[in-house]
mmCIF file of C-alpha atoms in Angstrom:
data_model
loop_
_atom_site.group_PDB
_atom_site.id
_atom_site.type_symbol
_atom_site.label_atom_id
_atom_site.label_comp_id
_atom_site.label_asym_id
_atom_site.label_seq_id
_atom_site.Cartn_x
_atom_site.Cartn_y
_atom_site.Cartn_z
ATOM 1 C CA UNK A 25 114.056 119.134 114.596
ATOM 2 C CA UNK A 26 112.270 121.258 111.983
ATOM 3 C CA UNK A 27 113.818 119.139 109.228
ATOM 4 C CA UNK A 28 112.723 115.977 111.009
ATOM 5 C CA UNK A 29 109.153 117.244 111.313
ATOM 6 C CA UNK A 30 109.094 118.096 107.618
ATOM 7 C CA UNK A 31 110.500 114.665 106.815
ATOM 8 C CA UNK A 32 107.845 112.998 108.988
ATOM 9 C CA UNK A 33 105.065 114.894 107.239
ATOM 10 C CA UNK A 34 106.387 113.761 103.856
ATOM 11 C CA UNK A 35 106.625 110.157 105.010
ATOM 12 C CA UNK A 36 103.156 110.185 106.569
ATOM 13 C CA UNK A 37 101.598 111.497 103.359
ATOM 14 C CA UNK A 38 103.480 109.047 101.158
ATOM 15 C CA UNK A 39 103.279 105.893 103.239
ATOM 16 C CA UNK A 40 99.699 106.351 104.389
ATOM 17 C CA UNK A 41 98.525 107.333 100.886
ATOM 18 C CA UNK A 42 97.005 110.618 101.994
ATOM 19 C CA UNK A 43 96.218 111.585 98.429
ATOM 20 C CA UNK A 44 94.590 114.955 98.995
ATOM 21 C CA UNK A 45 96.775 116.191 101.872
ATOM 22 C CA UNK A 46 99.775 118.497 101.455
ATOM 23 C CA UNK A 47 102.638 119.104 103.883
ATOM 24 C CA UNK A 48 101.407 122.630 104.641
ATOM 25 C CA UNK A 49 98.057 121.240 105.753
ATOM 26 C CA UNK A 50 99.612 119.236 108.580
ATOM 27 C CA UNK A 51 100.352 121.435 111.574
ATOM 28 C CA UNK A 52 103.080 120.297 113.962
ATOM 29 C CA UNK A 53 100.569 119.905 116.774
ATOM 30 C CA UNK A 54 97.564 118.731 114.759
ATOM 31 C CA UNK A 55 96.163 115.441 116.070
ATOM 32 C CA UNK A 56 96.993 112.620 113.680
ATOM 33 C CA UNK A 57 94.024 110.509 114.729
ATOM 34 C CA UNK A 58 90.372 111.335 115.260
ATOM 35 C CA UNK A 59 89.407 114.810 114.161
ATOM 36 C CA UNK A 60 92.856 115.663 112.842
ATOM 37 C CA UNK A 61 94.145 113.702 109.875
ATOM 38 C CA UNK A 62 91.597 110.980 110.565
ATOM 39 C CA UNK A 63 94.115 108.145 110.649
ATOM 40 C CA UNK A 64 92.874 104.697 111.708
ATOM 41 C CA UNK A 65 94.259 101.612 113.474
ATOM 42 C CA UNK A 66 95.922 100.250 110.307
ATOM 43 C CA UNK A 67 97.659 103.617 109.884
ATOM 44 C CA UNK A 68 98.895 103.309 113.473
ATOM 45 C CA UNK A 69 100.487 99.963 112.581
ATOM 46 C CA UNK A 70 102.059 101.544 109.498
ATOM 47 C CA UNK A 71 103.572 104.263 111.692
ATOM 48 C CA UNK A 72 105.035 101.610 114.010
ATOM 49 C CA UNK A 73 106.614 99.884 110.977
ATOM 50 C CA UNK A 74 107.887 103.263 109.737
ATOM 51 C CA UNK A 75 109.610 103.979 113.062
ATOM 52 C CA UNK A 76 111.362 100.618 112.847
ATOM 53 C CA UNK A 77 112.245 100.698 109.151
ATOM 54 C CA UNK A 78 113.283 104.336 108.763
ATOM 55 C CA UNK A 79 114.577 105.219 112.231
ATOM 56 C CA UNK A 80 115.543 101.860 113.730
ATOM 57 C CA UNK A 81 113.207 102.330 116.677
ATOM 58 C CA UNK A 82 111.177 99.361 117.843
ATOM 59 C CA UNK A 83 108.217 100.037 120.095
ATOM 60 C CA UNK A 84 108.509 97.594 122.969
ATOM 61 C CA UNK A 85 104.980 98.365 124.077
ATOM 62 C CA UNK A 86 102.499 99.226 121.288
ATOM 63 C CA UNK A 87 100.413 101.089 123.889
ATOM 64 C CA UNK A 88 103.174 103.702 123.886
ATOM 65 C CA UNK A 89 102.034 104.584 120.386
ATOM 66 C CA UNK A 90 99.007 106.476 121.627
ATOM 67 C CA UNK A 91 101.197 109.251 123.045
ATOM 68 C CA UNK A 92 104.017 109.023 120.508
ATOM 69 C CA UNK A 93 101.674 109.313 117.524
ATOM 70 C CA UNK A 94 99.588 112.117 118.946
ATOM 71 C CA UNK A 95 101.072 114.612 116.490
ATOM 72 C CA UNK A 96 104.108 115.227 114.284
ATOM 73 C CA UNK A 97 105.579 117.196 117.183
ATOM 74 C CA UNK A 98 105.327 114.261 119.615
ATOM 75 C CA UNK A 99 106.726 111.872 117.006
ATOM 76 C CA UNK A 100 109.710 114.122 116.339
ATOM 77 C CA UNK A 101 110.347 114.591 120.062
ATOM 78 C CA UNK A 102 110.258 110.817 120.618
ATOM 79 C CA UNK A 103 112.581 110.042 117.683
ATOM 80 C CA UNK A 104 115.035 112.760 118.773
ATOM 81 C CA UNK A 105 115.100 111.477 122.362
ATOM 82 C CA UNK A 106 115.660 107.891 121.215
ATOM 83 C CA UNK A 107 118.502 108.899 118.920
ATOM 84 C CA UNK A 108 120.160 110.878 121.736
ATOM 85 C CA UNK A 109 120.217 107.762 123.974
ATOM 86 C CA UNK B 14 56.823 77.575 89.589
ATOM 87 C CA UNK B 15 60.073 79.497 89.908
ATOM 88 C CA UNK B 16 59.768 83.269 90.248
ATOM 89 C CA UNK B 17 61.206 85.297 87.409
ATOM 90 C CA UNK B 18 63.779 87.853 88.416
ATOM 91 C CA UNK B 19 65.208 90.716 86.431
ATOM 92 C CA UNK B 20 68.467 92.507 85.838
ATOM 93 C CA UNK B 21 67.866 96.079 86.884
ATOM 94 C CA UNK B 22 71.202 97.728 86.016
ATOM 95 C CA UNK B 23 74.652 96.620 84.938
ATOM 96 C CA UNK B 24 78.066 98.144 84.460
ATOM 97 C CA UNK B 25 81.424 97.215 82.989
ATOM 98 C CA UNK B 26 84.951 98.500 83.571
ATOM 99 C CA UNK B 27 87.756 97.310 81.324
ATOM 100 C CA UNK B 28 90.468 98.606 78.976
ATOM 101 C CA UNK B 29 90.163 102.269 79.943
ATOM 102 C CA UNK B 30 86.387 102.405 79.622
ATOM 103 C CA UNK B 31 83.498 102.489 82.088
ATOM 104 C CA UNK B 32 79.934 101.913 80.957
ATOM 105 C CA UNK B 33 76.584 101.730 82.707
ATOM 106 C CA UNK B 34 73.629 99.992 81.094
ATOM 107 C CA UNK B 35 75.550 99.913 77.820
ATOM 108 C CA UNK B 36 76.300 103.647 77.804
ATOM 109 C CA UNK B 37 79.861 104.889 78.092
ATOM 110 C CA UNK B 38 80.187 107.080 81.193
ATOM 111 C CA UNK B 39 83.965 107.447 81.425
ATOM 112 C CA UNK B 40 86.925 106.861 79.136
ATOM 113 C CA UNK B 41 90.615 107.457 79.688
ATOM 114 C CA UNK B 42 93.820 106.840 77.824
ATOM 115 C CA UNK B 43 95.770 106.315 81.055
ATOM 116 C CA UNK B 44 97.902 103.203 80.728
ATOM 117 C CA UNK B 45 98.511 102.641 84.456
ATOM 118 C CA UNK B 46 95.514 101.302 86.369
ATOM 119 C CA UNK B 47 96.213 103.568 89.359
ATOM 120 C CA UNK B 48 96.008 106.652 87.125
ATOM 121 C CA UNK B 49 92.919 105.374 85.319
ATOM 122 C CA UNK B 50 90.959 104.557 88.470
ATOM 123 C CA UNK B 51 92.017 107.783 90.202
ATOM 124 C CA UNK B 52 90.807 109.775 87.224
ATOM 125 C CA UNK B 53 87.526 107.828 87.175
ATOM 126 C CA UNK B 54 87.077 108.310 90.930
ATOM 127 C CA UNK B 55 87.454 112.065 90.622
ATOM 128 C CA UNK B 56 85.463 112.460 87.400
ATOM 129 C CA UNK B 57 82.559 110.375 88.686
ATOM 130 C CA UNK B 58 82.716 112.326 91.969
ATOM 131 C CA UNK B 59 82.834 109.243 94.139
ATOM 132 C CA UNK B 60 83.451 110.042 97.778
ATOM 133 C CA UNK B 61 85.044 107.470 100.077
ATOM 134 C CA UNK B 62 87.700 108.557 102.556
ATOM 135 C CA UNK B 63 89.600 105.243 102.377
ATOM 136 C CA UNK B 64 89.708 105.095 98.586
ATOM 137 C CA UNK B 65 93.403 105.838 98.129
ATOM 138 C CA UNK B 66 94.375 103.424 100.889
ATOM 139 C CA UNK B 67 92.700 100.482 99.177
ATOM 140 C CA UNK B 68 94.343 97.950 96.876
ATOM 141 C CA UNK B 69 93.598 97.849 93.145
ATOM 142 C CA UNK B 70 90.957 95.115 93.384
ATOM 143 C CA UNK B 71 88.970 97.037 95.976
ATOM 144 C CA UNK B 72 89.264 100.279 94.007
ATOM 145 C CA UNK B 73 87.957 98.522 90.914
ATOM 146 C CA UNK B 74 85.088 96.886 92.822
ATOM 147 C CA UNK B 75 84.149 100.053 94.694
ATOM 148 C CA UNK B 76 83.965 102.222 91.567
ATOM 149 C CA UNK B 77 81.903 99.578 89.734
ATOM 150 C CA UNK B 78 79.544 99.111 92.684
ATOM 151 C CA UNK B 79 79.166 102.846 93.150
ATOM 152 C CA UNK B 80 77.830 103.197 89.617
ATOM 153 C CA UNK B 81 74.962 100.880 90.536
ATOM 154 C CA UNK B 82 74.375 101.684 94.207
ATOM 155 C CA UNK B 83 74.697 105.464 94.362
ATOM 156 C CA UNK B 84 70.947 106.083 94.020
ATOM 157 C CA UNK B 85 69.870 102.690 95.344
ATOM 158 C CA UNK B 86 67.519 102.926 98.350
ATOM 159 C CA UNK B 87 67.357 99.144 98.980
ATOM 160 C CA UNK B 88 69.770 98.165 101.734
ATOM 161 C CA UNK B 89 68.830 94.486 101.912
ATOM 162 C CA UNK B 90 71.097 93.756 98.977
ATOM 163 C CA UNK B 91 73.324 90.679 98.942
ATOM 164 C CA UNK B 92 76.737 90.800 97.265
ATOM 165 C CA UNK B 93 77.902 87.845 95.153
ATOM 166 C CA UNK B 94 81.197 88.486 93.440
ATOM 167 C CA UNK B 95 83.688 86.307 91.608
ATOM 168 C CA UNK B 96 87.026 86.506 89.861
ATOM 169 C CA UNK B 97 89.973 84.487 88.601
ATOM 170 C CA UNK B 98 93.002 86.083 90.259
ATOM 171 C CA UNK B 99 91.622 86.267 93.804
ATOM 172 C CA UNK B 100 93.833 88.849 95.594
ATOM 173 C CA UNK B 101 97.014 87.612 93.895
ATOM 174 C CA UNK B 102 98.241 91.054 92.833
ATOM 175 C CA UNK B 103 98.238 92.273 96.440
ATOM 176 C CA UNK B 104 99.489 88.909 97.720
ATOM 177 C CA UNK B 105 102.617 89.380 95.575
ATOM 178 C CA UNK B 106 103.234 92.849 97.018
ATOM 179 C CA UNK B 107 102.991 91.413 100.510
ATOM 180 C CA UNK B 108 105.274 88.509 99.590
ATOM 181 C CA UNK B 109 107.901 90.924 98.243
ATOM 182 C CA UNK B 110 107.890 92.836 101.520
ATOM 183 C CA UNK B 111 108.701 89.675 103.518
ATOM 184 C CA UNK B 112 111.027 88.035 100.972
ATOM 185 C CA UNK B 113 114.232 89.366 102.494
ATOM 186 C CA UNK B 114 114.743 88.316 106.114
ATOM 187 C CA UNK B 115 117.283 91.149 106.501
ATOM 188 C CA UNK B 116 114.688 93.690 105.420
ATOM 189 C CA UNK B 117 111.474 92.242 106.802
ATOM 190 C CA UNK B 118 108.942 95.046 106.890
ATOM 191 C CA UNK B 119 105.487 93.816 105.891
ATOM 192 C CA UNK B 120 103.019 96.626 105.437
ATOM 193 C CA UNK B 121 99.847 96.224 107.535
ATOM 194 C CA UNK B 122 97.995 98.367 105.001
ATOM 195 C CA UNK B 123 98.916 95.923 102.200
ATOM 196 C CA UNK B 124 98.376 92.804 104.292
ATOM 197 C CA UNK B 125 94.742 93.640 105.104
ATOM 198 C CA UNK B 126 93.909 93.353 101.400
ATOM 199 C CA UNK B 127 95.354 89.860 100.932
ATOM 200 C CA UNK B 128 91.855 88.378 100.664
ATOM 201 C CA UNK B 129 89.550 89.057 97.692
ATOM 202 C CA UNK B 130 86.388 89.454 99.762
ATOM 203 C CA UNK B 131 87.778 92.536 101.512
ATOM 204 C CA UNK B 132 86.395 94.523 98.586
ATOM 205 C CA UNK B 133 82.895 93.394 99.616
ATOM 206 C CA UNK B 134 83.538 94.855 103.040
ATOM 207 C CA UNK B 135 84.599 98.186 101.549
ATOM 208 C CA UNK B 136 81.426 98.333 99.435
ATOM 209 C CA UNK B 137 79.307 97.350 102.443
ATOM 210 C CA UNK B 138 80.909 100.067 104.588
ATOM 211 C CA UNK B 139 80.417 102.770 101.971
ATOM 212 C CA UNK B 140 76.810 101.841 101.211
ATOM 213 C CA UNK B 141 75.907 100.701 104.727
ATOM 214 C CA UNK B 142 74.939 97.185 103.734
ATOM 215 C CA UNK B 143 74.619 94.516 106.422
ATOM 216 C CA UNK B 144 73.610 91.802 104.007
ATOM 217 C CA UNK B 145 74.711 88.363 102.838
ATOM 218 C CA UNK B 146 77.867 88.238 100.758
ATOM 219 C CA UNK B 147 80.091 85.723 99.029
ATOM 220 C CA UNK B 148 83.177 85.821 96.838
ATOM 221 C CA UNK B 149 83.969 82.899 94.527
ATOM 222 C CA UNK B 150 87.133 82.120 92.599
ATOM 223 C CA UNK B 151 86.507 80.690 89.102
ATOM 224 C CA UNK B 152 88.939 80.055 86.264
ATOM 225 C CA UNK B 153 86.715 82.207 84.010
ATOM 226 C CA UNK B 154 83.498 84.221 84.153
ATOM 227 C CA UNK B 155 80.711 81.751 85.016
ATOM 228 C CA UNK B 156 77.230 83.167 84.562
ATOM 229 C CA UNK B 157 75.592 79.898 85.643
ATOM 230 C CA UNK B 158 77.062 79.919 89.140
ATOM 231 C CA UNK B 159 76.141 83.558 89.712
ATOM 232 C CA UNK B 160 72.645 82.963 88.328
ATOM 233 C CA UNK B 161 71.996 80.000 90.619
ATOM 234 C CA UNK B 162 73.383 81.669 93.731
ATOM 235 C CA UNK B 163 71.454 84.916 93.198
ATOM 236 C CA UNK B 164 68.224 83.018 92.594
ATOM 237 C CA UNK B 165 68.801 80.958 95.708
ATOM 238 C CA UNK B 166 69.338 84.045 97.891
ATOM 239 C CA UNK B 167 66.195 85.692 96.550
ATOM 240 C CA UNK B 168 64.091 82.521 96.815
ATOM 241 C CA UNK B 169 65.185 82.018 100.426
ATOM 242 C CA UNK B 170 64.404 85.687 101.109
ATOM 243 C CA UNK B 171 67.957 86.310 102.240
ATOM 244 C CA UNK B 172 67.883 89.565 100.272
ATOM 245 C CA UNK B 173 65.561 91.805 98.277
ATOM 246 C CA UNK B 174 68.176 92.383 95.596
ATOM 247 C CA UNK B 175 71.565 90.896 94.697
ATOM 248 C CA UNK B 176 74.571 92.753 93.350
ATOM 249 C CA UNK B 177 76.408 90.115 91.323
ATOM 250 C CA UNK B 178 79.326 89.837 89.007
ATOM 251 C CA UNK B 179 82.979 89.605 88.196
ATOM 252 C CA UNK B 180 85.784 91.824 89.519
ATOM 253 C CA UNK B 181 89.220 90.722 88.425
ATOM 254 C CA UNK B 182 92.580 92.478 88.749
ATOM 255 C CA UNK B 183 96.069 91.131 88.125
ATOM 256 C CA UNK B 184 99.257 92.632 86.700
ATOM 257 C CA UNK B 185 97.557 95.824 85.487
ATOM 258 C CA UNK B 186 94.802 93.864 83.697
ATOM 259 C CA UNK B 187 91.360 94.694 85.006
ATOM 260 C CA UNK B 188 87.852 93.594 84.242
ATOM 261 C CA UNK B 189 84.711 94.353 86.210
ATOM 262 C CA UNK B 190 81.137 93.466 85.320
ATOM 263 C CA UNK B 191 78.467 93.968 87.961
ATOM 264 C CA UNK B 192 74.694 93.782 87.748
ATOM 265 C CA UNK B 193 71.752 94.078 90.108
ATOM 266 C CA UNK B 194 69.179 91.273 90.214
ATOM 267 C CA UNK B 195 65.753 92.378 91.454
ATOM 268 C CA UNK B 196 62.047 91.607 91.292
ATOM 269 C CA UNK B 197 61.646 94.222 88.578
ATOM 270 C CA UNK B 198 63.962 95.389 85.871
ATOM 271 C CA UNK B 199 64.824 95.748 82.232
ATOM 272 C CA UNK B 200 66.078 92.280 81.349
ATOM 273 C CA UNK B 201 64.921 88.832 82.379
ATOM 274 C CA UNK B 202 67.506 87.276 84.676
ATOM 275 C CA UNK B 203 68.933 84.308 82.736
ATOM 276 C CA UNK B 204 72.355 82.767 82.119
ATOM 277 C CA UNK B 205 72.155 83.721 78.461
ATOM 278 C CA UNK B 206 71.321 87.347 79.254
ATOM 279 C CA UNK B 207 74.104 87.601 81.846
ATOM 280 C CA UNK B 208 76.603 86.283 79.295
ATOM 281 C CA UNK B 209 75.262 88.641 76.651
ATOM 282 C CA UNK B 210 75.547 91.706 78.898
ATOM 283 C CA UNK B 211 79.053 90.677 79.957
ATOM 284 C CA UNK B 212 80.098 90.837 76.303
ATOM 285 C CA UNK B 213 78.664 94.364 75.992
ATOM 286 C CA UNK B 214 80.839 97.311 76.912
#
């Protein structure tokens, strides 16, 4: 799971063009939206596309995203649980 | 009798150079636009949290506008921009992402920039402008259209000032020329003067 979290941090930085953010600056439990990384609604859509494209996971209900994209930790937990099913 | 207006400030960005009021303020040998504009953004100490998420046209427009609006107290400023390529460069990127039905993953972050006037929104957000704006597509720089439209906005008291010009980006070629039309300024606002300043780097 540690590798997955590292991978997610790399993907978030690259795909969301977080120019001045490094992997070490993103804590596993840091909020991705609001006061954390400051991601916005377009970023949320990018994360939904990323889940589909890179992990083959389609969100049936976009409202689920609020909990899934809370932090890198919650994303990794969700991806791991989906892959186990 | 028609009121005389003036060009207060102007700037130009093209071929690795950025000038304001005819004075070079930034120069770079970077061949890629993304490197050039990133270097300009950092050197000119522009601060906009969304900068690196924007497409090339918006980056070009935002840097050019920032040169003229950074110390500008007037918020009732209309925006009248024009270009040739519209948002074609970004449109192509979006098209490529939906070309293959087997790998159909359009990027929302790219898609939102598939209109040229989005750059006006970015400038308005950064400088807190709630004013009139328009974006026109011409086959070449047309001073006459910009002149008439700016005069009309000022005559109808739709704005106190107008930020006008040309912001064009396509296939790594970029050209921005913006100027502020106001009641006072250095140059008389005329088609001839606009054309003359456009030729000046």
